[in-house]
Amino acid sequence: MSMTNEARTACYIGIGANLGDARDQVERAIARIGELPSSSLTAQSSLFRTAPMDAGGDDYINAVVKLETSLTASALLDHLQAIEQDFGRERPYVNAPRTMDLDLLLYGQSTIRSDKLTVPHPRMTQRAFVLIPLLQIDPFIQIPGKGAAHSFVPAVAGQAIQKI
C-alpha cells in the first residue's frame, strides 16, 4: 500500500513498565505502536533498565520510539492510552508501579498545553530514562522551548540507567 502525500509529524514516545514481564511488555508495546493507523515506526532506542523515581517497586524497562504520523496529537494520545488499557494499566496513585506507561514526549516542534496533554512532556528533561534513549535515536534533537536535549544530561547524571 503506498502512502499519499499526507503531512506527517515526527513524534517521540517514551515507553516504560515495571510490573510483570516488563521487557516483553515493552517489546509488545513497541510492536503495537508500529501498527497505529496513518503512522510508521521509524526508529527505536535500545531497552534500558532504570530504578523507579520517587517510588518503590521493581526496576523499569524503558525505551523511546520515533513515530512519523498524520494523526493529530490528541488522536495519537487516545491510541496510546488505549494501548495502556490493553496492557492493564491502572492509576491507583501518582508514580504507582505500572504494567505500561506510554508518554507522548514530542509532537514535531509543537508546544501543546491542554487539560488532556502537555507537549513537550513536562518532566522529560529531568529523566535519564527519557533523555538517554531519546538521544540514542537523535543525538542533536531540540526540545521546543527548551533547547538541545543533550544539554540536560549533566543534570540527570546521578540517575542509574543501564542498557540491556
PDB file of C-alpha atoms in Angstrom:
ATOM      1  CA  MET A   1       0.000   0.000   0.000  1.00  0.00           C
ATOM      2  CA  SER A   2       1.529   3.318  -0.986  1.00  0.00           C
ATOM      3  CA  MET A   3       1.132   6.361   1.162  1.00  0.00           C
ATOM      4  CA  THR A   4      -0.311   9.533  -0.275  1.00  0.00           C
ATOM      5  CA  ASN A   5       1.295  12.893   0.343  1.00  0.00           C
ATOM      6  CA  GLU A   6      -0.353  13.312   3.714  1.00  0.00           C
ATOM      7  CA  ALA A   7       1.605  15.528   6.083  1.00  0.00           C
ATOM      8  CA  ARG A   8       3.426  13.561   8.740  1.00  0.00           C
ATOM      9  CA  THR A   9       4.738  14.725  12.065  1.00  0.00           C
ATOM     10  CA  ALA A  10       7.766  13.209  13.796  1.00  0.00           C
ATOM     11  CA  CYS A  11       6.751  12.183  17.308  1.00  0.00           C
ATOM     12  CA  TYR A  12       8.721  10.625  20.128  1.00  0.00           C
ATOM     13  CA  ILE A  13       7.057   8.295  22.620  1.00  0.00           C
ATOM     14  CA  GLY A  14       8.509   7.168  25.939  1.00  0.00           C
ATOM     15  CA  ILE A  15       7.714   3.602  26.996  1.00  0.00           C
ATOM     16  CA  GLY A  16       8.115   2.082  30.438  1.00  0.00           C
ATOM     17  CA  ALA A  17       6.922  -0.868  32.515  1.00  0.00           C
ATOM     18  CA  ASN A  18       7.893  -2.429  35.841  1.00  0.00           C
ATOM     19  CA  LEU A  19       5.151  -4.973  36.580  1.00  0.00           C
ATOM     20  CA  GLY A  20       5.016  -8.494  35.183  1.00  0.00           C
ATOM     21  CA  ASP A  21       7.414  -9.377  32.340  1.00  0.00           C
ATOM     22  CA  ALA A  22       8.332  -5.746  31.749  1.00  0.00           C
ATOM     23  CA  ARG A  23      10.807  -6.422  28.929  1.00  0.00           C
ATOM     24  CA  ASP A  24       8.268  -8.461  26.962  1.00  0.00           C
ATOM     25  CA  GLN A  25       5.580  -5.843  27.589  1.00  0.00           C
ATOM     26  CA  VAL A  26       7.801  -3.014  26.321  1.00  0.00           C
ATOM     27  CA  GLU A  27       8.674  -5.015  23.198  1.00  0.00           C
ATOM     28  CA  ARG A  28       4.992  -5.777  22.573  1.00  0.00           C
ATOM     29  CA  ALA A  29       4.058  -2.107  23.107  1.00  0.00           C
ATOM     30  CA  ILE A  30       6.653  -1.063  20.521  1.00  0.00           C
ATOM     31  CA  ALA A  31       5.076  -3.507  18.061  1.00  0.00           C
ATOM     32  CA  ARG A  32       1.598  -2.109  18.812  1.00  0.00           C
ATOM     33  CA  ILE A  33       2.782   1.465  18.282  1.00  0.00           C
ATOM     34  CA  GLY A  34       4.185   0.356  14.937  1.00  0.00           C
ATOM     35  CA  GLU A  35       0.681  -0.785  13.920  1.00  0.00           C
ATOM     36  CA  LEU A  36      -1.050   2.544  14.593  1.00  0.00           C
ATOM     37  CA  PRO A  37      -3.076   3.928  11.668  1.00  0.00           C
ATOM     38  CA  SER A  38      -1.581   6.598   9.400  1.00  0.00           C
ATOM     39  CA  SER A  39       1.760   6.071  11.134  1.00  0.00           C
ATOM     40  CA  SER A  40       5.174   4.492  10.648  1.00  0.00           C
ATOM     41  CA  LEU A  41       7.611   3.476  13.362  1.00  0.00           C
ATOM     42  CA  THR A  42      10.884   4.897  12.044  1.00  0.00           C
ATOM     43  CA  ALA A  43      13.304   4.405  14.968  1.00  0.00           C
ATOM     44  CA  GLN A  44      13.537   2.777  18.358  1.00  0.00           C
ATOM     45  CA  SER A  45      16.106   3.002  21.102  1.00  0.00           C
ATOM     46  CA  SER A  46      17.714   0.137  22.913  1.00  0.00           C
ATOM     47  CA  LEU A  47      15.953  -1.104  26.019  1.00  0.00           C
ATOM     48  CA  PHE A  48      17.206   0.328  29.295  1.00  0.00           C
ATOM     49  CA  ARG A  49      16.844  -0.754  32.933  1.00  0.00           C
ATOM     50  CA  THR A  50      16.233   2.065  35.416  1.00  0.00           C
ATOM     51  CA  ALA A  51      15.356   2.378  39.071  1.00  0.00           C
ATOM     52  CA  PRO A  52      11.906   3.812  39.904  1.00  0.00           C
ATOM     53  CA  MET A  53      11.884   7.561  40.544  1.00  0.00           C
ATOM     54  CA  ASP A  54      10.062   8.915  43.597  1.00  0.00           C
ATOM     55  CA  ALA A  55       8.521   5.467  44.108  1.00  0.00           C
ATOM     56  CA  GLY A  56       9.199   1.914  45.177  1.00  0.00           C
ATOM     57  CA  GLY A  57       8.809  -1.272  43.184  1.00  0.00           C
ATOM     58  CA  ASP A  58      10.867  -3.211  40.689  1.00  0.00           C
ATOM     59  CA  ASP A  59      13.218  -1.633  38.165  1.00  0.00           C
ATOM     60  CA  TYR A  60      11.669  -0.288  34.991  1.00  0.00           C
ATOM     61  CA  ILE A  61      12.365  -1.309  31.444  1.00  0.00           C
ATOM     62  CA  ASN A  62      12.316   1.832  29.289  1.00  0.00           C
ATOM     63  CA  ALA A  63      12.658   2.753  25.631  1.00  0.00           C
ATOM     64  CA  VAL A  64      11.841   5.617  23.276  1.00  0.00           C
ATOM     65  CA  VAL A  65      10.450   5.265  19.764  1.00  0.00           C
ATOM     66  CA  LYS A  66      10.107   7.691  16.878  1.00  0.00           C
ATOM     67  CA  LEU A  67       6.819   7.640  15.016  1.00  0.00           C
ATOM     68  CA  GLU A  68       6.020   9.508  11.799  1.00  0.00           C
ATOM     69  CA  THR A  69       2.272  10.077  11.875  1.00  0.00           C
ATOM     70  CA  SER A  70      -0.529  12.033  10.277  1.00  0.00           C
ATOM     71  CA  LEU A  71      -2.647  11.543  13.428  1.00  0.00           C
ATOM     72  CA  THR A  72      -3.335  14.658  15.475  1.00  0.00           C
ATOM     73  CA  ALA A  73      -1.611  14.824  18.860  1.00  0.00           C
ATOM     74  CA  SER A  74      -4.953  14.244  20.572  1.00  0.00           C
ATOM     75  CA  ALA A  75      -5.779  11.210  18.407  1.00  0.00           C
ATOM     76  CA  LEU A  76      -2.303   9.787  18.978  1.00  0.00           C
ATOM     77  CA  LEU A  77      -2.723  10.222  22.740  1.00  0.00           C
ATOM     78  CA  ASP A  78      -6.070   8.378  22.557  1.00  0.00           C
ATOM     79  CA  HIS A  79      -4.371   5.465  20.764  1.00  0.00           C
ATOM     80  CA  LEU A  80      -1.533   5.378  23.299  1.00  0.00           C
ATOM     81  CA  GLN A  81      -3.970   5.368  26.220  1.00  0.00           C
ATOM     82  CA  ALA A  82      -5.936   2.548  24.572  1.00  0.00           C
ATOM     83  CA  ILE A  83      -2.707   0.510  24.347  1.00  0.00           C
ATOM     84  CA  GLU A  84      -2.031   1.213  28.041  1.00  0.00           C
ATOM     85  CA  GLN A  85      -5.550  -0.031  28.864  1.00  0.00           C
ATOM     86  CA  ASP A  86      -4.981  -3.186  26.816  1.00  0.00           C
ATOM     87  CA  PHE A  87      -1.908  -3.859  28.957  1.00  0.00           C
ATOM     88  CA  GLY A  88      -3.997  -3.432  32.119  1.00  0.00           C
ATOM     89  CA  ARG A  89      -2.715  -0.001  33.116  1.00  0.00           C
ATOM     90  CA  GLU A  90      -4.138   1.251  36.380  1.00  0.00           C
ATOM     91  CA  ARG A  91      -3.502   4.578  38.064  1.00  0.00           C
ATOM     92  CA  PRO A  92      -4.121   3.961  41.789  1.00  0.00           C
ATOM     93  CA  TYR A  93      -1.725   6.757  42.829  1.00  0.00           C
ATOM     94  CA  VAL A  94       0.982   9.025  41.417  1.00  0.00           C
ATOM     95  CA  ASN A  95       4.108   7.130  40.301  1.00  0.00           C
ATOM     96  CA  ALA A  96       2.485   3.770  41.056  1.00  0.00           C
ATOM     97  CA  PRO A  97       4.166   0.701  39.538  1.00  0.00           C
ATOM     98  CA  ARG A  98       2.706   0.071  36.117  1.00  0.00           C
ATOM     99  CA  THR A  99       2.250  -2.610  33.522  1.00  0.00           C
ATOM    100  CA  MET A 100       2.629   0.000  30.782  1.00  0.00           C
ATOM    101  CA  ASP A 101       3.324   3.711  30.611  1.00  0.00           C
ATOM    102  CA  LEU A 102       3.294   5.477  27.245  1.00  0.00           C
ATOM    103  CA  ASP A 103       4.169   9.172  27.193  1.00  0.00           C
ATOM    104  CA  LEU A 104       3.935  11.431  24.171  1.00  0.00           C
ATOM    105  CA  LEU A 105       7.224  13.275  24.655  1.00  0.00           C
ATOM    106  CA  LEU A 106       7.416  15.377  21.494  1.00  0.00           C
ATOM    107  CA  TYR A 107       4.959  16.070  18.680  1.00  0.00           C
ATOM    108  CA  GLY A 108       7.066  17.680  15.974  1.00  0.00           C
ATOM    109  CA  GLN A 109       8.031  21.174  17.069  1.00  0.00           C
ATOM    110  CA  SER A 110       4.632  21.733  18.683  1.00  0.00           C
ATOM    111  CA  THR A 111       4.046  23.121  22.140  1.00  0.00           C
ATOM    112  CA  ILE A 112       0.692  21.865  23.439  1.00  0.00           C
ATOM    113  CA  ARG A 113      -0.867  22.727  26.793  1.00  0.00           C
ATOM    114  CA  SER A 114      -4.356  21.400  27.331  1.00  0.00           C
ATOM    115  CA  ASP A 115      -6.227  19.622  30.115  1.00  0.00           C
ATOM    116  CA  LYS A 116      -5.527  16.376  28.288  1.00  0.00           C
ATOM    117  CA  LEU A 117      -1.970  16.796  27.019  1.00  0.00           C
ATOM    118  CA  THR A 118       1.237  18.740  27.630  1.00  0.00           C
ATOM    119  CA  VAL A 119       3.952  18.567  24.956  1.00  0.00           C
ATOM    120  CA  PRO A 120       6.900  18.650  25.263  1.00  0.00           C
ATOM    121  CA  HIS A 121       6.406  16.271  28.193  1.00  0.00           C
ATOM    122  CA  PRO A 122       6.924  18.480  31.275  1.00  0.00           C
ATOM    123  CA  ARG A 123       9.443  16.204  33.061  1.00  0.00           C
ATOM    124  CA  MET A 124      11.340  14.801  30.078  1.00  0.00           C
ATOM    125  CA  THR A 125      14.413  16.965  30.712  1.00  0.00           C
ATOM    126  CA  GLN A 126      14.616  15.655  34.311  1.00  0.00           C
ATOM    127  CA  ARG A 127      14.609  11.931  33.467  1.00  0.00           C
ATOM    128  CA  ALA A 128      17.623   9.909  32.311  1.00  0.00           C
ATOM    129  CA  PHE A 129      15.217   7.146  31.206  1.00  0.00           C
ATOM    130  CA  VAL A 130      13.786   9.595  28.643  1.00  0.00           C
ATOM    131  CA  LEU A 131      16.850  11.616  27.654  1.00  0.00           C
ATOM    132  CA  ILE A 132      19.334   8.777  27.117  1.00  0.00           C
ATOM    133  CA  PRO A 133      17.138   6.664  24.795  1.00  0.00           C
ATOM    134  CA  LEU A 134      15.894   9.823  23.026  1.00  0.00           C
ATOM    135  CA  LEU A 135      19.470  10.945  22.364  1.00  0.00           C
ATOM    136  CA  GLN A 136      20.373   7.456  21.167  1.00  0.00           C
ATOM    137  CA  ILE A 137      17.796   7.899  18.380  1.00  0.00           C
ATOM    138  CA  ASP A 138      18.628  11.552  17.638  1.00  0.00           C
ATOM    139  CA  PRO A 139      21.763  12.984  19.313  1.00  0.00           C
ATOM    140  CA  PHE A 140      21.002  16.501  18.076  1.00  0.00           C
ATOM    141  CA  ILE A 141      17.293  16.684  18.880  1.00  0.00           C
ATOM    142  CA  GLN A 142      15.938  20.000  20.091  1.00  0.00           C
ATOM    143  CA  ILE A 143      13.162  20.247  22.674  1.00  0.00           C
ATOM    144  CA  PRO A 144      10.770  23.055  21.692  1.00  0.00           C
ATOM    145  CA  GLY A 145      11.095  25.973  24.091  1.00  0.00           C
ATOM    146  CA  LYS A 146      13.974  24.330  25.980  1.00  0.00           C
ATOM    147  CA  GLY A 147      16.877  23.800  23.578  1.00  0.00           C
ATOM    148  CA  ALA A 148      19.216  20.902  22.883  1.00  0.00           C
ATOM    149  CA  ALA A 149      18.206  17.705  24.699  1.00  0.00           C
ATOM    150  CA  HIS A 150      21.852  16.792  25.332  1.00  0.00           C
ATOM    151  CA  SER A 151      22.293  19.947  27.430  1.00  0.00           C
ATOM    152  CA  PHE A 152      20.104  18.378  30.146  1.00  0.00           C
ATOM    153  CA  VAL A 153      22.185  15.181  30.518  1.00  0.00           C
ATOM    154  CA  PRO A 154      24.571  16.512  33.211  1.00  0.00           C
ATOM    155  CA  ALA A 155      21.579  17.205  35.477  1.00  0.00           C
ATOM    156  CA  VAL A 156      20.465  13.544  35.298  1.00  0.00           C
ATOM    157  CA  ALA A 157      23.937  12.008  35.535  1.00  0.00           C
ATOM    158  CA  GLY A 158      23.192  10.677  39.035  1.00  0.00           C
ATOM    159  CA  GLN A 159      20.223   8.602  37.853  1.00  0.00           C
ATOM    160  CA  ALA A 160      21.069   4.931  37.337  1.00  0.00           C
ATOM    161  CA  ILE A 161      20.404   3.688  33.808  1.00  0.00           C
ATOM    162  CA  GLN A 162      21.730   0.530  32.173  1.00  0.00           C
ATOM    163  CA  LYS A 163      21.405  -0.548  28.538  1.00  0.00           C
ATOM    164  CA  ILE A 164      20.163  -4.131  28.262  1.00  0.00           C
TER     165      ILE A 164
END
